[in-house]
Short mmCIF file of C-alpha atoms and ligand atoms in Angstrom, two decimals:
data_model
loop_
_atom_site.label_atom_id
_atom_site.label_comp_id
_atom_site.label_asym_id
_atom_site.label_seq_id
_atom_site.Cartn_x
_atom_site.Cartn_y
_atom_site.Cartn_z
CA UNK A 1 0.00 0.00 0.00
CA UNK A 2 1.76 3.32 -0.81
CA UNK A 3 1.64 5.92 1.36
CA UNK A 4 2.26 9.76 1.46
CA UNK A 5 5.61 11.32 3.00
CA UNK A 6 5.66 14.91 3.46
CA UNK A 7 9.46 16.22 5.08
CA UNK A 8 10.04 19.87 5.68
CA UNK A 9 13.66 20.73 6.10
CA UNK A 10 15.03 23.46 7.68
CA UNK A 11 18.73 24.23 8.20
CA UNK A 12 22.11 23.55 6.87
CA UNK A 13 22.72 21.71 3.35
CA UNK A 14 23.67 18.51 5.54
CA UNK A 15 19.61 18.79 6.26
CA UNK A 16 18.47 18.69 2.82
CA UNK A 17 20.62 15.44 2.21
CA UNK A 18 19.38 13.51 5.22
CA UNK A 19 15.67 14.31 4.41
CA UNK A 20 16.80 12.91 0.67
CA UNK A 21 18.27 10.08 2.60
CA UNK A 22 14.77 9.68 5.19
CA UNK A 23 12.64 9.08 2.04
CA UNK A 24 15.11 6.39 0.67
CA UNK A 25 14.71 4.73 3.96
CA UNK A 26 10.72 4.95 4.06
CA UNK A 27 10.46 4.24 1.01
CA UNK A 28 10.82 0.16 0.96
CA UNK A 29 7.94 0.88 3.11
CA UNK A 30 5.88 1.92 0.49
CA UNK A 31 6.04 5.88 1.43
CA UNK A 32 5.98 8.05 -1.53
CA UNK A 33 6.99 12.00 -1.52
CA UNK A 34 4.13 14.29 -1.21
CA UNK A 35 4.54 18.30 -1.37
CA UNK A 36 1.66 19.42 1.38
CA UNK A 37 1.53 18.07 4.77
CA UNK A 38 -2.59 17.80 3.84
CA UNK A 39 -2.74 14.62 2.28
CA UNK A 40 0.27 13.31 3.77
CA UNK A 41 0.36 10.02 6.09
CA UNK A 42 3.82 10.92 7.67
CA UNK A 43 5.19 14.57 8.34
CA UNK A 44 8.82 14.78 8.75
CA UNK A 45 10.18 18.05 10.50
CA UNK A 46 13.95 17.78 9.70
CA UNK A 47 14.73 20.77 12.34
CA UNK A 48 17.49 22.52 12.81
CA UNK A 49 18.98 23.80 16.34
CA UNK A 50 21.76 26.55 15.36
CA UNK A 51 20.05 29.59 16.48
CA UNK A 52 16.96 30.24 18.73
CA UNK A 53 15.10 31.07 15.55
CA UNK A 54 15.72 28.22 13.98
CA UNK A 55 14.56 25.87 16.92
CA UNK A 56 11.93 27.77 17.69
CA UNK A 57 10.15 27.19 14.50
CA UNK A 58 9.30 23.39 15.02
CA UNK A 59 7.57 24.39 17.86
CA UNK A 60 5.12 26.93 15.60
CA UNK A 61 4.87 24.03 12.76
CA UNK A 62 4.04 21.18 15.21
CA UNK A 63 1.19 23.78 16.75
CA UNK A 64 -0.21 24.10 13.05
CA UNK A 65 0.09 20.31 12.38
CA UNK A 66 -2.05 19.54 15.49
CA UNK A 67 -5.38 19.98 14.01
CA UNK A 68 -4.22 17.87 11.03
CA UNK A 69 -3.37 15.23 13.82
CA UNK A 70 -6.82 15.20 15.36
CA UNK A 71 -8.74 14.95 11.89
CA UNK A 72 -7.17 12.34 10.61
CA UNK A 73 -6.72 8.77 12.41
CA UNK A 74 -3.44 7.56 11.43
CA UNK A 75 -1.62 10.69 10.85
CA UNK A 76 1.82 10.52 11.73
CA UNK A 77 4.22 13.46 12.91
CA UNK A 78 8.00 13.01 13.37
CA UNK A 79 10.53 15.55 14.51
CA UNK A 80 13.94 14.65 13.40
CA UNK A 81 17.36 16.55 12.88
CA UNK A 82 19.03 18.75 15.28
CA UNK A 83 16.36 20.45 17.88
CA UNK A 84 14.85 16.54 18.26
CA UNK A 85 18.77 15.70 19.22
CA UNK A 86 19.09 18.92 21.59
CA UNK A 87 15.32 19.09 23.15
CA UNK A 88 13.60 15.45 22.32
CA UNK A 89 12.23 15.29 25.81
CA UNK A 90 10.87 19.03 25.59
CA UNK A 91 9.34 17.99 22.45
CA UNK A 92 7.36 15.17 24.02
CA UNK A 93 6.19 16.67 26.88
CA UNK A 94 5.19 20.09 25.47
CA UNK A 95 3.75 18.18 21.74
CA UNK A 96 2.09 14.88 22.97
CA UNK A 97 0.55 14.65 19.56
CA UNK A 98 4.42 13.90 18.28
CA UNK A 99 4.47 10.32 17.46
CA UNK A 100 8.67 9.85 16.60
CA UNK A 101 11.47 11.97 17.70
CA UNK A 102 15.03 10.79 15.68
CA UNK A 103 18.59 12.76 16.13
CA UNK A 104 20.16 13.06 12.88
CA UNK A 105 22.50 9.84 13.97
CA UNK A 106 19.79 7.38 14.12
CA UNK A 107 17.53 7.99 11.28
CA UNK A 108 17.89 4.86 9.46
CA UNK A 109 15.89 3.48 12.54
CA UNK A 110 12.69 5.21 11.11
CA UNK A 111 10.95 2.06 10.01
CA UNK A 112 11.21 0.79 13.66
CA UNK A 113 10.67 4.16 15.25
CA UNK A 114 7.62 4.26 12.91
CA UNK A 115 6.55 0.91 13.14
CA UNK A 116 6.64 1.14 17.31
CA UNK A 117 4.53 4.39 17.52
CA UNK A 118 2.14 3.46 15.51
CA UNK A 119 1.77 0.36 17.31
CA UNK A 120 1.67 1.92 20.75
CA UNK A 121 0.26 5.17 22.71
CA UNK A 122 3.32 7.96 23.46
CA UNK A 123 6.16 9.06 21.41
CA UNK A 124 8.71 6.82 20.01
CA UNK A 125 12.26 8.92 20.93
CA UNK A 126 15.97 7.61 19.25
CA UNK A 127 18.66 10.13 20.18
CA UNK A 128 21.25 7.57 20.19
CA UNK A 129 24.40 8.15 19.08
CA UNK A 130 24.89 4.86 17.58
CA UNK A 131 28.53 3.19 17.28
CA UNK A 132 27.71 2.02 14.38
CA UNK A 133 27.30 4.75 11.67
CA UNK A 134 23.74 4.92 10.16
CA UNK A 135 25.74 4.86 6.82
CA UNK A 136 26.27 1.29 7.07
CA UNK A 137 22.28 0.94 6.92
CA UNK A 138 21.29 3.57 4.58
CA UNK A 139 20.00 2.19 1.55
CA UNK A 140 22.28 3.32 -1.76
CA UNK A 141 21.66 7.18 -2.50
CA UNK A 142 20.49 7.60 -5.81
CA UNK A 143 19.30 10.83 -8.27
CA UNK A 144 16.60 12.80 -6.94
CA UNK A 145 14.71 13.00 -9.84
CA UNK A 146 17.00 13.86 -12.42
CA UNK A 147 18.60 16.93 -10.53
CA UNK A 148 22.02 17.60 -12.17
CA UNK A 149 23.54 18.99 -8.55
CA UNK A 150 23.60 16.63 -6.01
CA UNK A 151 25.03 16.93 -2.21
CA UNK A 152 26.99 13.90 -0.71
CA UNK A 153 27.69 13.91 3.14
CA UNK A 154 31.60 12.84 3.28
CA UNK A 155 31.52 13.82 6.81
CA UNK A 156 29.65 14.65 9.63
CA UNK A 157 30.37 15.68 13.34
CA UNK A 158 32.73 18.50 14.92
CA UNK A 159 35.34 17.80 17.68
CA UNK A 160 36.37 21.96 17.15
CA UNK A 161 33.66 23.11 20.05
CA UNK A 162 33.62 27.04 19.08
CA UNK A 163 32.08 28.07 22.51
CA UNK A 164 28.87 29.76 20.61
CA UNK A 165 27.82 26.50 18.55
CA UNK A 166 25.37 23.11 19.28
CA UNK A 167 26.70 21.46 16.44
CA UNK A 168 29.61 18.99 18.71
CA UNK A 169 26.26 18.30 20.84
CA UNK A 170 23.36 17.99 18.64
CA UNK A 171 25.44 16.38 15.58
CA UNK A 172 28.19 14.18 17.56
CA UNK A 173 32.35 13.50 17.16
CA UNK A 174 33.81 14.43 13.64
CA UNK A 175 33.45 11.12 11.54
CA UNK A 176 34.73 10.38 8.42
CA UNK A 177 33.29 8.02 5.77
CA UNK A 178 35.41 5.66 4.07
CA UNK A 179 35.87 6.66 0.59
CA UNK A 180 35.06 3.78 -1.21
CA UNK A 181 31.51 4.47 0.26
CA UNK A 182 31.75 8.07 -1.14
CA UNK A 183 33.18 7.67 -4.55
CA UNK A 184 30.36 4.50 -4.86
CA UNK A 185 27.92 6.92 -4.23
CA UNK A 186 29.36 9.72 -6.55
CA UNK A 187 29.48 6.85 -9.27
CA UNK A 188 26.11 5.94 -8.76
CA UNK A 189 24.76 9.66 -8.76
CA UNK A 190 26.34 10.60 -11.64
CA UNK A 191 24.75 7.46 -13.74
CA UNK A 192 21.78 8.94 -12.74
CA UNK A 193 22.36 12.55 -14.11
CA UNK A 194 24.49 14.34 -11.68
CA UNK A 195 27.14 16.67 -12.89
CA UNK A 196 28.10 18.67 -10.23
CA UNK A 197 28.38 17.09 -6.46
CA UNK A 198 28.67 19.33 -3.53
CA UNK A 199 30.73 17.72 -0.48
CA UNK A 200 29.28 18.24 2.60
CA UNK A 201 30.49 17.92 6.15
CA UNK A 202 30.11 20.21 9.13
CA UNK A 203 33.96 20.42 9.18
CA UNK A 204 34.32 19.19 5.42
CA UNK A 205 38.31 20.01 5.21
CA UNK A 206 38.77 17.65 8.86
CA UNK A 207 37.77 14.75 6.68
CA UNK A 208 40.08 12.00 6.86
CA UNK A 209 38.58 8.82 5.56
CA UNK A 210 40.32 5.66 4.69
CA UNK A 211 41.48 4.42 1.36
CA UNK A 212 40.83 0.80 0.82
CA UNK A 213 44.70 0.48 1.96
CA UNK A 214 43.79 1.43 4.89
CA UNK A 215 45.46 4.90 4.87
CA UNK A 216 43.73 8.21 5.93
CA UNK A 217 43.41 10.46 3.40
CA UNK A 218 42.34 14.39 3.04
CA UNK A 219 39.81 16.40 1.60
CA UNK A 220 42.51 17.60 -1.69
CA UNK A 221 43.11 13.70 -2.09
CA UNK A 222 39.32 12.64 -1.89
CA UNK A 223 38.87 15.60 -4.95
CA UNK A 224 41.05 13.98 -6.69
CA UNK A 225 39.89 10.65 -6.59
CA UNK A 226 36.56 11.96 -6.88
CA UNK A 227 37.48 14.57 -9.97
CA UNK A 228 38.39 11.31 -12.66
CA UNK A 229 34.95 10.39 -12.49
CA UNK A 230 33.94 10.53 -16.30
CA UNK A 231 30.91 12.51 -16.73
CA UNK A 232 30.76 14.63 -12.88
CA UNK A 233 31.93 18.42 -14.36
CA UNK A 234 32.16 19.98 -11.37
CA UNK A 235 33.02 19.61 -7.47
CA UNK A 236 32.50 22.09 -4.66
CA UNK A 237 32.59 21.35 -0.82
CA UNK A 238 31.43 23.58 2.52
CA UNK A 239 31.95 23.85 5.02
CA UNK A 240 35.11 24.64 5.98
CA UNK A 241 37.06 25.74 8.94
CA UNK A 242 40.55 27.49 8.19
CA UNK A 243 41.90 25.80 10.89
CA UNK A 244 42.28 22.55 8.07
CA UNK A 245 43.17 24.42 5.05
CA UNK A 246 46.14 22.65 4.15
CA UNK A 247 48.85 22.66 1.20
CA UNK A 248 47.25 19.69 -0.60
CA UNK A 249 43.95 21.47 -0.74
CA UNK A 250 45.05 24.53 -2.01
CA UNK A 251 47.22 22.66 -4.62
CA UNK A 252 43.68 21.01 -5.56
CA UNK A 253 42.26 24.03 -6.24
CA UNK A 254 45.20 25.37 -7.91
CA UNK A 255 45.69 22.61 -10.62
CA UNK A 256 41.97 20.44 -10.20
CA UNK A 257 39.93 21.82 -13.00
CA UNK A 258 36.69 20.33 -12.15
CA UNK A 259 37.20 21.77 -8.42
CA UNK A 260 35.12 25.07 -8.59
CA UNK A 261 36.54 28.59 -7.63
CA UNK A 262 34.53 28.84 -4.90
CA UNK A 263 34.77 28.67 -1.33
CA UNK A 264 32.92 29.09 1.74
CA UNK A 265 35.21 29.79 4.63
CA UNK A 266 33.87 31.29 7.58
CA UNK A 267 35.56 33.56 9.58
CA UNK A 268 32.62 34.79 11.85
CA UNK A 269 35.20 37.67 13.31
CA UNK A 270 38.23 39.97 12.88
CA UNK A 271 38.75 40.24 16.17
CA UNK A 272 41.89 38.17 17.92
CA UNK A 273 40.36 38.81 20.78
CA UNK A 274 36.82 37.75 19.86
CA UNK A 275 38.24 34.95 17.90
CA UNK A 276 39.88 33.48 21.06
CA UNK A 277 37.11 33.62 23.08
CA UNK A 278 35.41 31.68 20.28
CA UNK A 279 37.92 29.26 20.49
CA UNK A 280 38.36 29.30 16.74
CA UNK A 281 42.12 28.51 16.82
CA UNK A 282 43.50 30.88 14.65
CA UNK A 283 43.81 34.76 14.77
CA UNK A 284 42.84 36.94 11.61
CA UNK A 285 46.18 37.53 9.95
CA UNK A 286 46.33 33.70 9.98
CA UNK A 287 42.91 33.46 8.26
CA UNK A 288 44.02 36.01 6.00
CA UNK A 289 47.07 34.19 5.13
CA UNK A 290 45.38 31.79 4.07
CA UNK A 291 43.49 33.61 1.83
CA UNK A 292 46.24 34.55 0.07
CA UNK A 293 47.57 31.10 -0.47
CA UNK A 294 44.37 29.51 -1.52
CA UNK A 295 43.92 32.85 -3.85
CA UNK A 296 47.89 32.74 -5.48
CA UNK A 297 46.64 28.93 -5.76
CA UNK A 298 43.72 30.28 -7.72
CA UNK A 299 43.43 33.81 -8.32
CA UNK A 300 39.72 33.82 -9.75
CA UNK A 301 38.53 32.20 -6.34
CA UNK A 302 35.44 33.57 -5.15
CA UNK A 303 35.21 33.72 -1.32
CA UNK A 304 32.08 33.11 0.91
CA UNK A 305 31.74 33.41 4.71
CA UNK A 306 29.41 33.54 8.06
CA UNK A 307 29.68 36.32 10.80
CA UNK A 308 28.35 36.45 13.79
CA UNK A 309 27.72 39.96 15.27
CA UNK A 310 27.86 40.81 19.18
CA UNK A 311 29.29 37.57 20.50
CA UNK A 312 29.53 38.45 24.31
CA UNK A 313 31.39 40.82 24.95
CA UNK A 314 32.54 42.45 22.00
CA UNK A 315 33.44 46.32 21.97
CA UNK A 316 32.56 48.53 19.01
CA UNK A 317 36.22 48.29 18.38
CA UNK A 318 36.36 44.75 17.96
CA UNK A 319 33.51 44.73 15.90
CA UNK A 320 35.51 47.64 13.66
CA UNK A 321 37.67 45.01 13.14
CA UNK A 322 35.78 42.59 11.55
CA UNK A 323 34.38 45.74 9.12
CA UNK A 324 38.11 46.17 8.41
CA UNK A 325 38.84 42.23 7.61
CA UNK A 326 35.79 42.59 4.65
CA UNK A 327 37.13 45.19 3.84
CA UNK A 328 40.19 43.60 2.84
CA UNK A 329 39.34 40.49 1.59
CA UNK A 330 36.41 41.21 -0.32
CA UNK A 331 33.84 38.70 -0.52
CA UNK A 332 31.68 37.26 -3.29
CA UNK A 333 29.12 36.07 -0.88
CA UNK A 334 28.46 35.57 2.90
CA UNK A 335 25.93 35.34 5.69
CA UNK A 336 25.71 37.51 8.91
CA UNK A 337 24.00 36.71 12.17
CA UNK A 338 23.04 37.96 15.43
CA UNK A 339 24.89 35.78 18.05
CA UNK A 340 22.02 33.90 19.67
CA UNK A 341 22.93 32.23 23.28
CA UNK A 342 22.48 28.24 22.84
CA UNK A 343 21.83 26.63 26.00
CA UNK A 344 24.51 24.18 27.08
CA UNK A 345 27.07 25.79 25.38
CA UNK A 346 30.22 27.90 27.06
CA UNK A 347 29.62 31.45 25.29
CA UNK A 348 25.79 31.45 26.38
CA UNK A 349 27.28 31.82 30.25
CA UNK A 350 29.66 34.58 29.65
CA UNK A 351 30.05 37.68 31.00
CA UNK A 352 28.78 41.11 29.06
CA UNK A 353 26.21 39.37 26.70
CA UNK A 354 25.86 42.29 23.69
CA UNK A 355 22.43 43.93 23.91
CA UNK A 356 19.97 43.43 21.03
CA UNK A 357 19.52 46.98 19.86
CA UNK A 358 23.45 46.86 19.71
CA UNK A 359 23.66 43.36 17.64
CA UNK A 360 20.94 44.39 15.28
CA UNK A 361 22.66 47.98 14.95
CA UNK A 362 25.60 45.99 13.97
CA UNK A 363 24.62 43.57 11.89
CA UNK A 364 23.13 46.05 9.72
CA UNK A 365 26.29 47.82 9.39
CA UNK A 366 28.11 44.65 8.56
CA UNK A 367 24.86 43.45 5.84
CA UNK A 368 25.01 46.95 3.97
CA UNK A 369 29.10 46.20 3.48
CA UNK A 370 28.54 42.74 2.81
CA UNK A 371 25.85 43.54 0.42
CA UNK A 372 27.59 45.91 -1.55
CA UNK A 373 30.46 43.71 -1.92
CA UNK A 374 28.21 40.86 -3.47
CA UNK A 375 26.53 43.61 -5.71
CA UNK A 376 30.08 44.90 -7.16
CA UNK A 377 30.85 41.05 -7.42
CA UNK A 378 28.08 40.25 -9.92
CA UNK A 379 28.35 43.65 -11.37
CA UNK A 380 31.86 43.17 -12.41
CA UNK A 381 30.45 39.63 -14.28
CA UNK A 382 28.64 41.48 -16.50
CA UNK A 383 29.46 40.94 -20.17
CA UNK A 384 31.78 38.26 -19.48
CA UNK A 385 30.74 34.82 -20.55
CA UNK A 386 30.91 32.12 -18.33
CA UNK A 387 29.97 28.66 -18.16
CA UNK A 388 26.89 27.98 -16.90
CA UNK A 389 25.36 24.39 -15.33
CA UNK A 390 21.25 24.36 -15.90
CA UNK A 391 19.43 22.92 -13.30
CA UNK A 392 16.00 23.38 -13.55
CA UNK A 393 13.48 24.96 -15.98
CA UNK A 394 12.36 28.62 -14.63
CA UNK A 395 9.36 30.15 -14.34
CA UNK A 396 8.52 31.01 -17.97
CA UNK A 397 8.60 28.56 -21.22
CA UNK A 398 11.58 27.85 -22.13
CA UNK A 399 13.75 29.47 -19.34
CA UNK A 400 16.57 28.05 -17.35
CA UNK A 401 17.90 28.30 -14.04
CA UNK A 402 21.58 27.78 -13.27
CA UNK A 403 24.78 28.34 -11.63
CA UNK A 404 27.71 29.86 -12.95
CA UNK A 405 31.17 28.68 -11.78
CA UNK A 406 30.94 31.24 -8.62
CA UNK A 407 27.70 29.49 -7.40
CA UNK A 408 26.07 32.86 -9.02
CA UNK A 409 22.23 32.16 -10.16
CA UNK A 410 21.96 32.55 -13.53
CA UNK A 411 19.05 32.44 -15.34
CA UNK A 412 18.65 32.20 -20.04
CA UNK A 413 15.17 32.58 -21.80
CA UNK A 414 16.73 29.49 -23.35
CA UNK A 415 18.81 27.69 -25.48
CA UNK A 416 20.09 24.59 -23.56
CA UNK A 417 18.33 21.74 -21.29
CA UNK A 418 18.90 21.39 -17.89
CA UNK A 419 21.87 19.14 -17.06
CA UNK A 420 24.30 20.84 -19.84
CA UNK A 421 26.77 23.18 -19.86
CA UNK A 422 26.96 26.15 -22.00
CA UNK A 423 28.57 29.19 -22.09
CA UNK A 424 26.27 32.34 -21.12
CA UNK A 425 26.86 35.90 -21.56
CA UNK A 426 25.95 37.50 -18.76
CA UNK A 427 24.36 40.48 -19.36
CA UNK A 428 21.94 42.50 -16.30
CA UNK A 429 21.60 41.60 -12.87
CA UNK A 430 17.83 40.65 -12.25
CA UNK A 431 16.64 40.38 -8.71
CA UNK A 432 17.91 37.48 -7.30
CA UNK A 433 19.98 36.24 -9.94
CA UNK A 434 21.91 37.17 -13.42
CA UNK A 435 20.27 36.52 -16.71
CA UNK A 436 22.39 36.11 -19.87
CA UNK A 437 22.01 34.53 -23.07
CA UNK A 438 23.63 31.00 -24.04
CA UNK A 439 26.23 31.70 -26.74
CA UNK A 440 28.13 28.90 -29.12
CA UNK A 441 31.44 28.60 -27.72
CA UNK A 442 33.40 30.06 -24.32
CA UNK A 443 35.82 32.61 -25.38
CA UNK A 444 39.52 31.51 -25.91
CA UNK A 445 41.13 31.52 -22.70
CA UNK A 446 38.06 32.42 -20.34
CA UNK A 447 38.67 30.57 -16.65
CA UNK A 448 36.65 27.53 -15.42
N1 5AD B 1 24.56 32.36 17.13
C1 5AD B 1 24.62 32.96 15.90
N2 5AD B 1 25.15 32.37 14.83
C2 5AD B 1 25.64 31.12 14.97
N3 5AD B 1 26.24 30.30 14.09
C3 5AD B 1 26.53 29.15 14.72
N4 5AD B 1 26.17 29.21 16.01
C4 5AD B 1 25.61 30.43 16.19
C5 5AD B 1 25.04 31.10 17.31
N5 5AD B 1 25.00 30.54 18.51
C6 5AD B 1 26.52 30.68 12.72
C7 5AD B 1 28.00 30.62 12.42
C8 5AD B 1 28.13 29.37 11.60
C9 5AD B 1 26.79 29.35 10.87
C10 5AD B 1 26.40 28.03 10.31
O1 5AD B 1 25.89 29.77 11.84
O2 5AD B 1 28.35 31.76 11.67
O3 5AD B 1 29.24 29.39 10.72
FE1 SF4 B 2 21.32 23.49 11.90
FE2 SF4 B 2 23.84 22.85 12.42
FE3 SF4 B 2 22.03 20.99 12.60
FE4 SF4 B 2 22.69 21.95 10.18
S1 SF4 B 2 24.01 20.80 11.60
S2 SF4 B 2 20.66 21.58 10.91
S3 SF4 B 2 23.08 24.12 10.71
S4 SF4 B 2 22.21 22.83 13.86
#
C-alpha cells in the first residue's frame, strides 16, 4: 500500500541530504513524496537547532500540524534533525501529539521508530548516538529526480567546540566516511544525471577517511579521486574551517579543474580577541594568510563566509575590526548573524552578553558592506561569458535556471536543457539572480 511522505527541512545543506536520505529509507515501506503536509500520512520536520530562531520554528509548525493530527486517524508526525537531538524530551512533553522523535544519527531506525509508535500510545524517541554509523544501513543514495547537482555527506560531526555553537552536541564527534563508500555513491549519482556534487560535512576540510589500503586520506586527495569520475563536471565542498586548510587542498584548487573557484570559509570575526574567546584557533592575519595562499593557488577564487555579530562581549572596536577584515578580503558572498545564546554551550554563560539593539545595529552595518560587496561582485560579471550548469526549468517557457562557476544564479530565456553546460553571456543583474544569453562557444582563454 503506498503511502504519502511529506518532510520539511530546515537548516544547513547537511539537512536537505538527510531528508533525501529519510525518504530512501521509508520508502521500501511503500512511502511516496508528497509536497503538502494535507494529504500526507507521515510529516517529517527535519529541524534545525543553530540559532533560537531556527529551533523555535518546530515548535510553531508542530502547533499548526495539530489539528491535522486530530482529523485524521493515522496521521503521523515526526521531529527529526538537530532540535529533536538537543530538546527530544521538551518535544514530548510540550507536543504529545508527536508520534517519533530521531537525532540526525539514528535515522535509518525510522521504520522501527515508525513501526513502534504506531503500534503503541506515546512518542517513540531515538537520540542515540549509535557506534555504528547509520551509513552502514542507509539504503544506496540515488538521483533525486533527475537533478544535475547533487550533495553527498563525506563527513559529519565536529570535535572543534567554538564556545557559541550546538553542532559537537546535537550532531556528535567528527566522523569520516570511508571513501570507497563516497566515490560508490558519486558513481552511482552521476549514472543517474548528476554533474556537479557538492561535499558536505560540518567540518568538510577535517575529513580524513580511509582508502581501501587502509590509509587516511584528506579532503585535496578525496577531490582527486573523486574529480576522474567521467561525466561529474564539477566539485564544490562547505563547510570549511581554516583551521584545516592545508597545502594539498590549495594545490587542488590550484591545478583540479573540475574543483570550482569557490569557497565558503567562515571567519565569523576579525577580532583576535573575539576569535579566542570563540575558540576558533586561529587569529585573523592567519585566516588572511590563508586567503592569500588559496587565492595565489587560484586567483579567480570567489570567497564566501558567516559572521556572527555581538558575540559576548565584543566592543565597538572589535567589531571595527571585523568591518576592516571585509574590507580587505572582499567577498563574493556571505551570511551575517546575530549571536544567539544556545543553551549548554560555554559562550551562552559569559560575562557582558551584547544587547539586542546593539547586535541588530551591527549587523546592519556589517549586511550593507557585505551587500555591496556581493553587488560589485556580480556587477563586475557582467558581459563576461561564463559557463553555466542548468538545473531546472524557470518560471517562464523555455527558461533556465543555473549556476555559474561562482555558485552565481543565472538564469537564459533558453537555449540549452537542464543538465548541460553552455557558455552564457551574462548580461543585467535581475533580482535574485543574473540573466544572460547562451552563446556557441566560451571565449579563448576564459577561466573555469
Ligand atoms: N549564534 C549565531 N550564529 C551562529 N552560528 C553558529 N552558532 C551560532 C550562534 N549561537 C553561525 C556561524 C556558523 C553558521 C552556520 O551559523 O556563523 O558558521
Ligand atoms: Fe542546523 Fe547545524 Fe544541525 Fe545543520 S548541523 S541543521 S546548521 S544545527
Amino acid at each position: 500500500m503506498t503511502k504519502k511522505l511529506f518532510i520539511k527541512t530546515y537548516g544547513c545543506q547537511m539537512n536537505v541530504y538527510d531528508s533525501a536520505r529519510m525518504a530512501d529509507v521509508l520508502a521500501p515501506l511503500g512511502y511516496v513524496a508528497s509536497d503538502t503536509p494535507d494529504d500526507a500520512d507521515l510529516v517529517i520536520l527535519n529541524t534545525c537547532h543553530i540559532r533560537e530562531k531556527a529551533s523555535e520554528k518546530v515548535f510553531s509548525e508542530l502547533g499548526r500540524l495539530r489539528p491535522l493530527k486530530a482529523a485524521r486517524p493515522g496521521f503521523m508526525i515526526a521531529v527529526a534533525g538537530c532540535t529533536a537531538q538537543a530538546e527530544g524530551e521538551e518535544i514530548v512533553r510540550r507536543m504529545p501529539h508527536v508520534d517519533v522523535v530521531v537525532g540526525p544519527q539514528a535515522y535509518h531506525r525510522l521504520p522501527e521508530l515508525v513501526a513502534r509508535a504506531s503500534r503503541a500510545a506515546g512518542a517513540a524517541l531515538d537520540t542515540d548516538f549509535p557506534v555504528d554509523s547509520k551509513f552502514d544501513h542507509l539504503p544506496a543514495a540515488n538521483a533525486a529526480g533527475g537533478a544535475p547537482a547533487a550533495f553527498l555527506t563525506i563527513q559529519e560531526g565536529c570535535d572543534k567546540f567554538c564556545t557559541f555553537c550546538v553542532v559537537p552536541y546535537t550532531r556528535g564527534a567528527e566522523y569520516s566516511r570511508p571513501v570507497a563508500d563516497i566515490e560508490a555513491e558519486a558513481r552511482r549519482l552521476v549514472e543517474g544525471g548528476v554533474r556537479e556534487l557538492t561535499l558536505l560535512g560540518q567540518n568538510v576540510n577535517a575529513f580524513h577517511g580511509r582508502d581501501e589500503a587502509g590509509r587516511e586520506i584528506g579532503l585535496g586527495a578525496l577531490v582527486r579521486r573523486l574529480a576522474r569520475i567521467e561525466g561529474l563536471a564539477r566539485l564544490r565542498y562547505t563547510t570549511s574551517h581554516p583551521r584545516d586548510v592545508d597545502d594539498e587542498l590549495v594545490a587542488a584548487h590550484g591545478d583540479e579543474p573540475k574543483l570550482m573557484p569557490y569557497l565558503h570559509l567562515p571567519v565569523q570575526s576579525g577580532s583576535d580577541r573575539i576569535l579566542d574567546a570563540m575558540n576558533r584557533g586561529h587569529t585573523a592575519a592567519q585566516f588572511r594568510r590563508i586567503v592569500e595562499r588559496l587565492r595565489a593557488a587560484r586567483p579567480d577564487l570567489a570567497l564566501s563566509s558567516d559572521f556572527i555579530v555581538g558575540f559576548p562581549g565584543e566592543t565597538e572596536a572589535e567589531f571595527a575590526a571585523t568591518l576592516d577584515l571585509v574590507r580587505e578580503i572582499g567577498f563574493a558572498t556571505a551570511f551575517s548573524f546575530k549571536y544567539s545564546a544556545r543553551p549548554g554551550t560555554p559562550a551562552a554563560l559569559m560575562d557582558r552578553q551584547v544587547p539586542e539593539p546593539v547586535k541588530d545595529e551591527r549587523l546592519q552595518r556589517l549586511q550593507a558592506l557585505l551587500r555591496a560587496q556581493t553587488d560589485a561582485f556580480n556587477a563586475a560579471c557582467l558581459g563576461r561569458t561564463v559557463p553555466v550548469l542548468f538545473e531546472r526549468p524557470g518560471r517562464h517557457p523555455g527558461q533556465l535556471v543555473g549556476r555559474s562557476p561562482w555558485l552565481q544564479p543565472v538564469h537564459v530565456g533558453g537555449g540549452g536543457e537542464v543538465g548541460e553546460i553552455r557558455p552564457v553571456r551574462l548580461t543585467r543583474l535581475a533580482t535574485n539572480s543574473i540573466a544572460g544569453d547562451v552563446v556557441d562557444e566560451m571565449p579563448a582563454g576564459a577561466a573555469a
